[in-house]
mmCIF file of C-alpha atoms in Angstrom:
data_model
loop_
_atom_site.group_PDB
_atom_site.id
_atom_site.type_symbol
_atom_site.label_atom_id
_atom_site.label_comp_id
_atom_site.label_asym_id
_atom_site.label_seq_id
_atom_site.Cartn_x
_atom_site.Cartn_y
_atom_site.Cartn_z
ATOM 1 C CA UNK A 1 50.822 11.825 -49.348
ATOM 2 C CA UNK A 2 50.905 9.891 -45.935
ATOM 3 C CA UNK A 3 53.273 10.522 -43.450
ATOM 4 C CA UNK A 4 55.582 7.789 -44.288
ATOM 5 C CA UNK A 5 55.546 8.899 -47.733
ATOM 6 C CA UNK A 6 56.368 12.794 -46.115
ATOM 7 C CA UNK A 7 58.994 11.269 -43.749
ATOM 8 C CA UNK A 8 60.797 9.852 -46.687
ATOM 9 C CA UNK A 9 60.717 13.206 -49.230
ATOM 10 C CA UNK A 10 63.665 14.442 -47.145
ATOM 11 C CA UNK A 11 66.520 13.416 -45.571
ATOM 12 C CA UNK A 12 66.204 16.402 -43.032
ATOM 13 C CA UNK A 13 63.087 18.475 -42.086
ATOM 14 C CA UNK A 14 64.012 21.714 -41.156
ATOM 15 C CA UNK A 15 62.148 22.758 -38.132
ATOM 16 C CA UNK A 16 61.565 26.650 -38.967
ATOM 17 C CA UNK A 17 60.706 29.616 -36.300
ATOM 18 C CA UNK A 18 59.708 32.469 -38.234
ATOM 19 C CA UNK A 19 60.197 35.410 -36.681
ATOM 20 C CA UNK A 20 59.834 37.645 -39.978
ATOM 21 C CA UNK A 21 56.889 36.959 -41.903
ATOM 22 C CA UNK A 22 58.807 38.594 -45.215
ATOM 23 C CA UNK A 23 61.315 35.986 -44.635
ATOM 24 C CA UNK A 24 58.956 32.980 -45.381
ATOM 25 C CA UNK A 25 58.803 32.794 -48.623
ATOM 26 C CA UNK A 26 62.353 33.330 -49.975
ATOM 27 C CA UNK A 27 63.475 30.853 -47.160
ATOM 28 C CA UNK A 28 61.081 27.851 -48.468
ATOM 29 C CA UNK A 29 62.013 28.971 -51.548
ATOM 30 C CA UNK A 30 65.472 28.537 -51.115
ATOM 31 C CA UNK A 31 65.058 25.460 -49.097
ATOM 32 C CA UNK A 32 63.062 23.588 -51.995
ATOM 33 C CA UNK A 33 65.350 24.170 -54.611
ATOM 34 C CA UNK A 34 68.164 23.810 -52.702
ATOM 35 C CA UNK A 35 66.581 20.059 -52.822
ATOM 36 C CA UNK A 36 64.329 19.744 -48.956
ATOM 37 C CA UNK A 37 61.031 19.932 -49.889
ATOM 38 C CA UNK A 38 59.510 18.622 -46.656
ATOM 39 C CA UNK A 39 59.007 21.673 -44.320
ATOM 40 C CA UNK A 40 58.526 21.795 -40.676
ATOM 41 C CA UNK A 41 57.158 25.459 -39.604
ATOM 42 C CA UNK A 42 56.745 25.871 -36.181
ATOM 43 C CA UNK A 43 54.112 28.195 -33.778
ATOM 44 C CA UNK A 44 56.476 29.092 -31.949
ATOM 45 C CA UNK A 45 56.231 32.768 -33.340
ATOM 46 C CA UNK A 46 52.782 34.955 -33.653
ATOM 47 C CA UNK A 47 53.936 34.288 -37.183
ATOM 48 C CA UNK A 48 53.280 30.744 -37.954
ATOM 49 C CA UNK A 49 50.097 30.073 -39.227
ATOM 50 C CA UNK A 50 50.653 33.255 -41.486
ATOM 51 C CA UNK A 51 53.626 32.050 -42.675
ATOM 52 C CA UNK A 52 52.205 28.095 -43.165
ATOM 53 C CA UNK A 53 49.536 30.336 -45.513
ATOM 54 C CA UNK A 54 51.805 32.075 -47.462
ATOM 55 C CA UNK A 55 54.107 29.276 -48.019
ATOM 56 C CA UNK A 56 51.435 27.325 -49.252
ATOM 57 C CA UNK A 57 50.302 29.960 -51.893
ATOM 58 C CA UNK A 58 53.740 31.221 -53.619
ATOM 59 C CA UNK A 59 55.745 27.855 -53.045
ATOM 60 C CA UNK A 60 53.722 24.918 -54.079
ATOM 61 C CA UNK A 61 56.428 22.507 -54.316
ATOM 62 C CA UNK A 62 57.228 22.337 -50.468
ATOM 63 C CA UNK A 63 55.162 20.233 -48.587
ATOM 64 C CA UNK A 64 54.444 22.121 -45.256
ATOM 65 C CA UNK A 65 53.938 20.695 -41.845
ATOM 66 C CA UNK A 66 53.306 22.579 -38.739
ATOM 67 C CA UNK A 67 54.835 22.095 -35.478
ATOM 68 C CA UNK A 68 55.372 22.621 -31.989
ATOM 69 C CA UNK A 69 51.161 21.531 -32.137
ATOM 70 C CA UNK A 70 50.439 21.702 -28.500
ATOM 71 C CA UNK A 71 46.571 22.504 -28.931
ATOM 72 C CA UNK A 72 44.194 21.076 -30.334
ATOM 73 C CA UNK A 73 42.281 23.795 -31.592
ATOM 74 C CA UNK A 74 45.766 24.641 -33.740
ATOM 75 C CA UNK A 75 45.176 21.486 -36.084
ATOM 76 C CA UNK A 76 41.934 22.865 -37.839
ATOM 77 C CA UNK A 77 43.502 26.433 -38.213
ATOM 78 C CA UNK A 78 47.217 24.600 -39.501
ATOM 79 C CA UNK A 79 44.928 22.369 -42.149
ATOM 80 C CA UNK A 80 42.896 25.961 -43.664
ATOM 81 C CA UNK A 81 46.462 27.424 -43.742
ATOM 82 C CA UNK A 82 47.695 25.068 -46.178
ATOM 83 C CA UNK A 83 49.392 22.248 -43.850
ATOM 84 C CA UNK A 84 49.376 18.640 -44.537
ATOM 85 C CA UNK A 85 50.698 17.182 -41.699
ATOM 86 C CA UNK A 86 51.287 18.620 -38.004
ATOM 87 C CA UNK A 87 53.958 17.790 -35.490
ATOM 88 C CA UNK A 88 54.217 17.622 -32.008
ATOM 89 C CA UNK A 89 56.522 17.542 -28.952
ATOM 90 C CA UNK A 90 54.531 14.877 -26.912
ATOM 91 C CA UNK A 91 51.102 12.907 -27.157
ATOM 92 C CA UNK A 92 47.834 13.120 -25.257
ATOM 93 C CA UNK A 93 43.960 12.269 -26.065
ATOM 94 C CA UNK A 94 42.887 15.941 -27.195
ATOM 95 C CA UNK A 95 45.609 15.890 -29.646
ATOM 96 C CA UNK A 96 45.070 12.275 -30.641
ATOM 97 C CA UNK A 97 41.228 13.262 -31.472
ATOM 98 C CA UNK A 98 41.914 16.671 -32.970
ATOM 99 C CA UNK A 99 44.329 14.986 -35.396
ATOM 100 C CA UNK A 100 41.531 12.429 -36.404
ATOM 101 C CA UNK A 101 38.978 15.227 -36.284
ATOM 102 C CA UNK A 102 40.624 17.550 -38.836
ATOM 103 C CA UNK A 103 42.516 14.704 -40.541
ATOM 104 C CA UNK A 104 45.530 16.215 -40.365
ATOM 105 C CA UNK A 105 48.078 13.365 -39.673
ATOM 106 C CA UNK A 106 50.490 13.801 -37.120
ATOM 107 C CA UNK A 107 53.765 12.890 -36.036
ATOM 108 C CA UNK A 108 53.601 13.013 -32.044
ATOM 109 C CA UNK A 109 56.952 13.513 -30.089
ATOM 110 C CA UNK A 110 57.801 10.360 -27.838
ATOM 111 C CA UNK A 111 61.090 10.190 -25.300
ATOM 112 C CA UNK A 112 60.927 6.523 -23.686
ATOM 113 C CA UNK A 113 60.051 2.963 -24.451
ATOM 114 C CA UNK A 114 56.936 3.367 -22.600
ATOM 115 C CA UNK A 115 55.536 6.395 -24.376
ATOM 116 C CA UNK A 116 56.128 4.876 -27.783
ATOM 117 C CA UNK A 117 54.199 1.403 -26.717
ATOM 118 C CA UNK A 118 51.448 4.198 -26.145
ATOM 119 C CA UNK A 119 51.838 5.638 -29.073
ATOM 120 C CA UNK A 120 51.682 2.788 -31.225
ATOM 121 C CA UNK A 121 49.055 1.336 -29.419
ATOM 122 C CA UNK A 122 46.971 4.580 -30.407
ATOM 123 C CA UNK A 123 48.122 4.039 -34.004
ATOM 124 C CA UNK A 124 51.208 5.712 -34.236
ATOM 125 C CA UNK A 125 53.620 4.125 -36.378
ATOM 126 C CA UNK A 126 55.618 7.448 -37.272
ATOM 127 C CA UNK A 127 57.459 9.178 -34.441
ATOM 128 C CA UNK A 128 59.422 11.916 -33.465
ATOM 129 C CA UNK A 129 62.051 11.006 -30.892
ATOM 130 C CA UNK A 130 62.417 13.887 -28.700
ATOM 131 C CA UNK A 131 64.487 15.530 -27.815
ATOM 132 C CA UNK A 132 66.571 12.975 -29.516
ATOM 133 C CA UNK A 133 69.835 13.415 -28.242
ATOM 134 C CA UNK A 134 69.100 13.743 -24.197
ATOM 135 C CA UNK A 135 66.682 11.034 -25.016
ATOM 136 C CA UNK A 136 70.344 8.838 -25.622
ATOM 137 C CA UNK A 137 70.576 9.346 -29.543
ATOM 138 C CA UNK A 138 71.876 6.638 -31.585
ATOM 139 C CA UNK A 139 72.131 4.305 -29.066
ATOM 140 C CA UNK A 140 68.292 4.818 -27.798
ATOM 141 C CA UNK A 141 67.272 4.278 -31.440
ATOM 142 C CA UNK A 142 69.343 0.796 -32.064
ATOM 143 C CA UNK A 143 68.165 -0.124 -28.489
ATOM 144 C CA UNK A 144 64.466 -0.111 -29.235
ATOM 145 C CA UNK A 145 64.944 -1.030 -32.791
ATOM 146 C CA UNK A 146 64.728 -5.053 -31.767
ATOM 147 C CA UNK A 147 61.657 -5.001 -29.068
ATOM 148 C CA UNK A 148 59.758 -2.431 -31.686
ATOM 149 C CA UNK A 149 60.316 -3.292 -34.832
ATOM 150 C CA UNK A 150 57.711 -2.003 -36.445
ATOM 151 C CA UNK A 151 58.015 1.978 -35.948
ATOM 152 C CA UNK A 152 59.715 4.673 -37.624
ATOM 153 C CA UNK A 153 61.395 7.636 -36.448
ATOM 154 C CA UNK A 154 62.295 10.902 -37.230
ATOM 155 C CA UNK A 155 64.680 11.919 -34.077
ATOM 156 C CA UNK A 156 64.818 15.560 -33.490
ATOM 157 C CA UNK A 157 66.527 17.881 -31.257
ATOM 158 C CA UNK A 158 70.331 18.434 -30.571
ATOM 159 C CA UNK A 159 70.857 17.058 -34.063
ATOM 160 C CA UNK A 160 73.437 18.797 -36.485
ATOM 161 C CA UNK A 161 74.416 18.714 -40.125
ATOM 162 C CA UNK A 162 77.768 16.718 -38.656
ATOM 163 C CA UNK A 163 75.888 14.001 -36.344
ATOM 164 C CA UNK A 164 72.960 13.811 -38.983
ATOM 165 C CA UNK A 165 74.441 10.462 -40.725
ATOM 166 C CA UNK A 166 74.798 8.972 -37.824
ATOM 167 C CA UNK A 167 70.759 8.991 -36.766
ATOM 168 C CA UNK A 168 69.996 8.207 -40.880
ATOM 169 C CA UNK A 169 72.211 5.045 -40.603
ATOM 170 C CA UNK A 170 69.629 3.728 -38.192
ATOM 171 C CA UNK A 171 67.455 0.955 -39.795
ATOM 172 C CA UNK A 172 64.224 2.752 -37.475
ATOM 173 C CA UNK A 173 64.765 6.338 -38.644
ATOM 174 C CA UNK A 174 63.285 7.792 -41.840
ATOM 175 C CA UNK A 175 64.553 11.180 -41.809
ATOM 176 C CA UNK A 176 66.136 13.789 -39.223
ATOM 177 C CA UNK A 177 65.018 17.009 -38.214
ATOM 178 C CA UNK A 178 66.977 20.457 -37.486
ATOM 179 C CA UNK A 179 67.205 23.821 -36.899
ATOM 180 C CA UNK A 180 70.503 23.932 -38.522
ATOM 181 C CA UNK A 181 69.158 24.827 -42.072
ATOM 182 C CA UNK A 182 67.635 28.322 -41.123
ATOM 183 C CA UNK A 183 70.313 29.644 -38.805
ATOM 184 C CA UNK A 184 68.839 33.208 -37.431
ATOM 185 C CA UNK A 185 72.188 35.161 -39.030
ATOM 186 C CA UNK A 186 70.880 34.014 -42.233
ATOM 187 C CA UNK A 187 67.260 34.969 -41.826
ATOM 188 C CA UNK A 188 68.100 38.226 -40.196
ATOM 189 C CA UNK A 189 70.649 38.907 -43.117
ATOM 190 C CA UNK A 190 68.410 37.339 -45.738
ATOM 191 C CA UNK A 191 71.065 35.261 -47.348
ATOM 192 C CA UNK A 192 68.859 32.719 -49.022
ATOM 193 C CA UNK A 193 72.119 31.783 -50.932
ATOM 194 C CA UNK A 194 73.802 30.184 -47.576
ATOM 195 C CA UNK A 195 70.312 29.030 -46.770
ATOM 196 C CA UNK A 196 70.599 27.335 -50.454
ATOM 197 C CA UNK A 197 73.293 25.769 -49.857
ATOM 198 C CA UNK A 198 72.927 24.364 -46.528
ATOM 199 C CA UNK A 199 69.914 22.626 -48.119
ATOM 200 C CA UNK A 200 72.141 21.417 -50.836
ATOM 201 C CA UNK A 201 74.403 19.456 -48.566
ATOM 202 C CA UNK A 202 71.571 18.097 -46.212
ATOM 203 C CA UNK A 203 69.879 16.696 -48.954
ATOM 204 C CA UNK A 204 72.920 14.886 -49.983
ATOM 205 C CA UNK A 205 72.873 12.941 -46.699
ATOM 206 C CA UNK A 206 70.382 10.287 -47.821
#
């Protein structure tokens, strides 16, 4: 799959901090069948790449990504873990060449007119606006939408289940991401039935 074809599996991409790695598995599990398979898990933890590895192995209908890549070192370690596509909070020249390097294909975190020119001018056609909604939301979307036709986002940051429809109705956004389906009460209490069913509705907002 290419990253368009990624950005549109799932409405939402949960963005996932692991700070269990025996809560991996029954959280992608219960993510995928509550109906997002697209999964964003982040190395934000010592538990990432671990987690990236055993996702990949015991859940093989999820299609992993791993973000918060700030390194580029991280993208050849994220690909042998099972990732197929990395995410990160900004753009720079080590992580433009590690991406091409490992072929891992990225979608770089942009905040301003100026940085997504750069972007695209590197060949970045999928975004991440972020942090979406200090970086003025909706209206920052529809704004750009007419000078920059031609790119896609995936806004991220300050988004919830509630404001989610709002970003999707945007004619440049492909898909959302959120922390808001893997909620740290329902890790820590391992109630992959509320983490079910928070997948259930998100998926519904396509």
């Amino acid at each position: 799959m290419n990253l368009l074809e990624i950005m549109r599996a799932s409405p939402v991409i949960p963005v996932i901090a692991i700070d269990d790695i025996r809560h991996a598995v029954p959280m992608a599990q219960a993510l995928v069948d509550g109906g997002i398979r697209v999964l964003e898990v982040t190395l934000r933890t010592r538990h990432g790449l671990a987690a990236i590895r055993a996702i990949a192995e015991q859940v093989p209908d999820a299609i992993l990504g791993v973000g918060t890549l700030t390194r580029a070192e991280d993208f050849a370690a994220a690909r042998d873990a099972g990732a197929v596509f990395g995410v990160s909070p900004g753009l720079t020249s080590d992580l433009i060449q590690a991406s091409r390097a490992s072929g891992l294909p990225l979608l770089p975190g942009v905040m301003t007119p100026s940085e997504v020119m750069a972007a695209r001018e590197a060949g970045f056609f999928q975004l991440k606006l972020f942090p979406a909604v200090p970086a003025g939301g909706v209206g920052m979307l529809n704004a750009i939408s007419g000078p920059l036709p031609d790119v896609l986002f995936c806004p991220t940051g300050g988004i919830s289940q509630e404001t989610a429809p709002q970003f999707l109705a945007c004619k440049n956004v492909a898909c959302v991401g959120g922390s808001w389906l893997t909620p740290k009460e329902l890790l820590a209490a391992s109630n992959w039935d509320g983490i079910r069913t928070l997948a259930k509705a998100a998926a519904g907002l396509r």
